[in-house]
Coordinates of C-alpha atoms and ligand atoms in Angstrom, one line a residue:
X1 CA 86.1 -10.9 -85.8
X2 CA 89.5 -11.3 -84.1
X3 CA 91.1 -14.6 -83.3
X4 CA 91.6 -15.1 -79.5
X5 CA 95.2 -15.4 -78.3
X6 CA 94.6 -18.0 -75.5
X7 CA 97.0 -17.4 -72.6
X8 CA 95.9 -20.6 -70.9
X9 CA 97.0 -22.7 -73.9
X10 CA 100.3 -20.8 -74.4
X11 CA 101.1 -20.8 -70.7
X12 CA 100.4 -24.6 -70.4
X13 CA 103.0 -25.2 -73.2
X14 CA 105.6 -23.2 -71.2
X15 CA 104.7 -25.0 -68.0
X16 CA 105.0 -28.4 -69.7
X17 CA 108.4 -27.4 -71.0
X18 CA 109.5 -26.2 -67.5
X19 CA 108.3 -29.5 -65.9
X20 CA 110.3 -31.5 -68.3
X21 CA 113.4 -29.3 -68.0
X22 CA 113.2 -29.2 -64.1
X23 CA 112.9 -33.0 -64.0
X24 CA 115.9 -33.4 -66.2
X25 CA 117.9 -30.9 -64.1
X26 CA 117.1 -32.9 -60.9
X27 CA 118.0 -36.2 -62.6
X28 CA 121.4 -34.8 -63.9
X29 CA 122.5 -32.6 -61.0
X30 CA 120.2 -33.3 -58.0
X31 CA 119.2 -29.6 -58.0
X32 CA 115.5 -28.7 -57.5
X33 CA 114.7 -25.2 -58.6
X34 CA 113.5 -23.1 -55.6
X35 CA 111.4 -19.9 -55.6
X36 CA 110.7 -17.6 -52.6
X37 CA 107.9 -15.2 -52.8
X38 CA 107.8 -12.3 -50.4
X39 CA 104.5 -10.5 -49.7
X40 CA 104.3 -7.5 -47.4
X41 CA 100.8 -6.4 -46.1
X42 CA 97.5 -7.9 -47.1
X43 CA 96.6 -6.7 -50.5
X44 CA 93.9 -9.1 -51.7
X45 CA 95.0 -9.2 -55.3
X46 CA 98.6 -9.8 -54.4
X47 CA 97.6 -12.7 -52.1
X48 CA 95.8 -14.4 -54.9
X49 CA 98.7 -13.9 -57.2
X50 CA 101.2 -15.4 -54.7
X51 CA 98.8 -18.3 -54.0
X52 CA 98.6 -19.1 -57.7
X53 CA 102.4 -19.0 -58.0
X54 CA 102.7 -21.6 -55.2
X55 CA 100.2 -24.0 -56.9
X56 CA 102.0 -23.5 -60.3
X57 CA 105.4 -24.3 -58.7
X58 CA 104.0 -27.5 -57.1
X59 CA 102.7 -28.7 -60.5
X60 CA 106.0 -28.3 -62.3
X61 CA 108.3 -29.6 -59.6
X62 CA 109.7 -26.3 -58.3
X63 CA 110.2 -25.9 -54.6
X64 CA 108.5 -22.8 -53.3
X65 CA 108.2 -20.9 -50.1
X66 CA 106.1 -17.9 -49.1
X67 CA 107.1 -15.2 -46.7
X68 CA 104.1 -13.2 -45.6
X69 CA 105.0 -10.2 -43.6
X70 CA 102.6 -7.8 -41.8
X71 CA 102.0 -4.3 -43.4
X72 CA 104.0 -2.6 -40.6
X73 CA 107.2 -4.5 -41.4
X74 CA 110.1 -2.1 -41.5
X75 CA 112.4 -1.6 -44.4
X76 CA 115.3 -3.0 -42.3
X77 CA 113.4 -6.2 -41.5
X78 CA 112.6 -6.7 -45.2
X79 CA 116.2 -6.0 -46.2
X80 CA 117.2 -8.6 -43.6
X81 CA 114.9 -11.3 -45.2
X82 CA 116.0 -10.5 -48.7
X83 CA 119.7 -10.8 -47.7
X84 CA 118.9 -14.2 -46.0
X85 CA 117.2 -15.4 -49.1
X86 CA 120.2 -14.2 -51.2
X87 CA 122.4 -16.6 -49.2
X88 CA 119.9 -19.5 -49.1
X89 CA 121.2 -22.3 -51.5
X90 CA 117.7 -23.9 -51.8
X91 CA 116.4 -20.7 -53.4
X92 CA 117.2 -19.8 -57.0
X93 CA 114.5 -17.1 -57.5
X94 CA 113.4 -14.3 -55.2
X95 CA 110.2 -12.4 -55.9
X96 CA 109.2 -9.4 -53.9
X97 CA 105.6 -8.8 -54.7
X98 CA 104.9 -5.2 -55.7
X99 CA 103.5 -2.8 -54.7
X100 CA 105.2 -2.6 -51.3
X101 CA 103.7 -0.4 -48.5
X102 CA 104.5 3.3 -48.9
X103 CA 107.0 3.5 -46.0
X104 CA 109.3 1.0 -47.7
X105 CA 111.7 2.2 -50.5
X106 CA 110.9 -0.1 -53.4
X107 CA 114.0 0.8 -55.4
X108 CA 116.2 0.0 -52.4
X109 CA 114.6 -3.4 -51.9
X110 CA 114.8 -4.4 -55.6
X111 CA 118.4 -3.4 -55.7
X112 CA 119.1 -5.7 -52.7
X113 CA 117.8 -8.8 -54.4
X114 CA 120.8 -10.7 -55.8
X115 CA 120.9 -10.0 -59.6
X116 CA 121.5 -13.8 -59.9
X117 CA 118.2 -14.6 -58.2
X118 CA 116.2 -11.7 -59.6
X119 CA 113.7 -13.8 -61.6
X120 CA 111.5 -10.7 -62.1
X121 CA 114.3 -9.0 -64.0
X122 CA 113.8 -5.8 -61.9
X123 CA 117.4 -5.3 -60.7
X124 CA 119.2 -2.5 -62.6
X125 CA 121.9 -5.0 -63.7
X126 CA 119.3 -7.1 -65.3
X127 CA 117.5 -4.1 -66.8
X128 CA 120.8 -3.1 -68.3
X129 CA 121.4 -6.6 -69.7
X130 CA 118.0 -6.5 -71.3
X131 CA 118.5 -3.0 -72.8
X132 CA 121.9 -4.3 -74.2
X133 CA 120.1 -7.2 -75.8
X134 CA 121.6 -10.0 -73.7
X135 CA 119.0 -10.5 -71.0
X136 CA 119.7 -12.9 -68.0
X137 CA 116.1 -12.8 -66.8
X138 CA 113.4 -11.3 -69.0
X139 CA 110.7 -9.7 -66.9
X140 CA 107.8 -12.2 -66.7
X141 CA 104.9 -10.2 -68.3
X142 CA 107.0 -8.8 -71.1
X143 CA 108.6 -12.2 -71.8
X144 CA 105.1 -13.8 -71.8
X145 CA 103.8 -11.3 -74.4
X146 CA 106.6 -12.2 -76.8
X147 CA 105.9 -15.9 -76.2
X148 CA 102.3 -15.4 -77.1
X149 CA 103.1 -13.5 -80.3
X150 CA 105.6 -16.3 -81.3
X151 CA 103.1 -19.1 -80.5
X152 CA 100.5 -17.5 -82.9
X153 CA 103.3 -16.9 -85.6
X154 CA 102.7 -13.1 -85.4
X155 CA 105.7 -11.5 -87.0
X156 CA 107.1 -8.4 -85.2
X157 CA 109.9 -7.5 -87.7
X158 CA 109.2 -4.2 -89.4
X159 CA 105.8 -3.8 -87.8
X160 CA 104.6 -0.5 -86.3
X161 CA 104.3 -1.4 -82.6
X162 CA 102.7 1.0 -80.1
X163 CA 103.0 0.4 -76.4
X164 CA 100.7 2.5 -74.2
X165 CA 102.2 2.7 -70.7
X166 CA 105.8 3.2 -69.5
X167 CA 106.1 1.3 -66.3
X168 CA 109.3 -0.5 -65.3
X169 CA 107.3 -3.7 -64.9
X170 CA 105.7 -3.8 -68.4
X171 CA 105.9 -0.8 -70.7
X172 CA 109.6 -0.2 -70.8
X173 CA 110.9 -3.8 -70.9
X174 CA 108.3 -5.0 -73.4
X175 CA 109.2 -2.0 -75.6
X176 CA 112.9 -3.2 -75.5
X177 CA 112.0 -6.8 -76.4
X178 CA 109.8 -5.7 -79.3
X179 CA 112.6 -3.4 -80.5
X180 CA 115.1 -6.3 -80.3
X181 CA 112.7 -8.3 -82.5
X182 CA 112.9 -5.4 -85.1
X183 CA 109.6 -3.8 -84.4
X184 CA 109.3 0.0 -84.9
X185 CA 108.3 0.8 -81.4
X186 CA 106.5 3.9 -80.1
X187 CA 105.9 4.3 -76.3
X188 CA 102.9 6.4 -75.3
X189 CA 101.8 7.6 -71.9
X190 CA 99.4 10.0 -70.2
X191 CA 101.1 13.1 -71.7
X192 CA 101.1 11.8 -75.3
X193 CA 99.5 14.3 -77.7
X194 CA 96.7 12.9 -79.9
X195 CA 97.0 9.3 -78.5
X196 CA 94.3 8.1 -80.9
X197 CA 96.3 9.1 -83.9
X198 CA 99.4 7.2 -82.6
X199 CA 97.5 4.0 -81.5
X200 CA 95.6 4.1 -84.8
X201 CA 98.9 3.5 -86.7
X202 CA 99.7 0.3 -84.7
X203 CA 100.0 -3.1 -86.4
X204 CA 100.6 -4.4 -82.8
X205 CA 99.1 -2.5 -79.9
X206 CA 100.1 -3.3 -76.3
X207 CA 97.9 -1.7 -73.7
X208 CA 99.5 -1.5 -70.2
X209 CA 97.8 1.5 -68.7
X210 CA 95.9 0.2 -65.8
X211 CA 92.5 1.8 -66.7
X212 CA 89.5 -0.2 -67.5
X213 CA 88.4 -0.1 -71.1
X214 CA 90.7 2.8 -71.9
X215 CA 91.4 1.6 -75.5
X216 CA 88.3 2.0 -77.5
X217 CA 87.6 0.7 -81.1
X218 CA 88.2 4.2 -82.7
X219 CA 91.8 4.0 -81.4
X220 CA 92.6 0.7 -83.2
X221 CA 93.4 0.1 -86.8
X222 CA 91.5 -2.6 -88.8
X223 CA 93.4 -5.9 -88.5
X224 CA 95.7 -4.8 -85.6
X225 CA 97.0 -7.3 -83.1
X226 CA 95.9 -6.2 -79.6
X227 CA 97.6 -7.3 -76.4
X228 CA 95.8 -6.3 -73.2
X229 CA 98.0 -6.3 -70.1
X230 CA 95.4 -4.6 -67.9
X231 CA 93.7 -6.3 -64.9
X232 CA 91.1 -4.0 -63.5
X233 CA 88.2 -5.0 -61.2
X234 CA 84.8 -3.6 -62.1
X235 CA 82.1 -2.5 -59.6
X236 CA 80.4 -5.9 -60.0
X237 CA 83.7 -7.7 -59.0
X238 CA 84.5 -9.0 -62.5
X239 CA 87.9 -8.5 -64.1
X240 CA 88.3 -6.4 -67.1
X241 CA 91.3 -5.3 -69.2
X242 CA 92.5 -1.9 -70.5
X243 CA 90.8 -2.6 -73.8
X244 CA 87.1 -2.4 -74.7
X245 CA 87.1 -6.1 -75.7
X246 CA 83.7 -6.3 -77.3
X247 CA 84.1 -3.5 -79.7
X248 CA 87.8 -3.9 -80.4
X249 CA 87.6 -7.6 -81.2
X250 CA 85.3 -6.6 -84.1
X251 CA 88.3 -4.7 -85.7
X252 CA 91.4 -6.6 -84.5
X253 CA 92.9 -9.6 -86.2
X254 CA 94.1 -11.1 -82.9
X255 CA 93.3 -10.1 -79.3
X256 CA 94.0 -11.3 -75.8
X257 CA 91.1 -11.7 -73.4
X258 CA 91.0 -10.7 -69.8
X259 CA 91.1 -12.9 -67.8
X260 CA 92.9 -15.8 -69.7
X261 CA 95.2 -13.7 -71.8
X262 CA 98.5 -12.2 -70.6
X263 CA 97.9 -13.0 -66.9
X264 CA 98.6 -16.8 -67.1
X265 CA 101.8 -16.0 -69.0
X266 CA 103.3 -14.1 -66.2
X267 CA 103.4 -17.0 -63.8
X268 CA 104.6 -19.4 -66.5
X269 CA 107.5 -17.2 -67.3
X270 CA 108.4 -16.9 -63.6
X271 CA 108.6 -20.7 -63.4
X272 CA 110.8 -20.6 -66.5
X273 CA 113.1 -18.0 -65.0
X274 CA 113.4 -19.9 -61.8
X275 CA 114.4 -23.0 -63.8
X276 CA 117.0 -20.9 -65.7
X277 CA 118.5 -19.6 -62.5
X278 CA 118.8 -23.1 -61.0
X279 CA 120.4 -24.4 -64.2
X280 CA 123.1 -21.6 -64.1
X281 CA 123.7 -22.5 -60.5
X282 CA 124.3 -26.1 -61.5
X283 CA 126.6 -25.0 -64.3
X284 CA 128.7 -22.7 -61.9
X285 CA 129.0 -25.7 -59.5
X286 CA 130.7 -27.8 -62.1
Ligands
GUN1 N1 103.1 -6.9 -59.2 C1 102.5 -6.9 -60.4 N2 103.2 -7.6 -61.3 C2 104.3 -8.0 -60.7 C3 105.4 -8.8 -61.1 O1 105.5 -9.3 -62.3 N3 106.3 -9.1 -60.2 C4 106.2 -8.6 -58.9 N4 107.2 -8.9 -58.1 N5 105.2 -7.9 -58.5 C5 104.3 -7.6 -59.4

């Protein structure tokens, strides 16, 4: 039976650290880290996510603002808001909640966020720094996955790591981080031939596909560490991951639950990145 990797415990340790660091920064420099979240449209899941971010900010002493815009907002209006936030000295982190409505060019928006305030790590400059191995902001979910592995002393070096999913938000950046930690990384996707054969070799398996219970026990090696990034809503309204938790936890050595696994880490890392951004502002003011 697998040991649970408890995202609530690990994320609390990150939040406690951020609260302490933010308080010291305020004491030393007078700067309070500030985060602006921008939400376009009324996607229910995104609204919950943004609300949780606000509460999390309050608890650790980070100033936060929310910009909720209607679904029919034009690209120009959104660019205007992002440019305003780029100039706002109270704001050190800008998060544009994805997905954006179809009529808005997501790439264009993400490239307009100042790379110095891009706490999601989505701007091409920051993606480049991450690939180079000198990240400024590590994307929150990928960074959270590494924190969890470290917290449970799970060694990455030399391990066969398989990432299923190649998104810009999770699959690609987490693969880079695992590679920098000396994992032997394979990235799989919907066109991968004989997926089961590849996932079956994984010492560490990261599932970031976005399909409920996609990873079944026959795809997992005995003793593997299984990280489930999926958040899918079942017909009964309950959340479930990309991994068949019941069956896979019989085979794995460690596994993350959904909810309570990777999810809480994303917000904790966002708070940490906002603090880092405020700290570098303080240093550049010196
Ligand atoms: N939508 C799903 N995950 C994320 C994330 O980490 N950041 C942003 N901005 N949008 C998301």
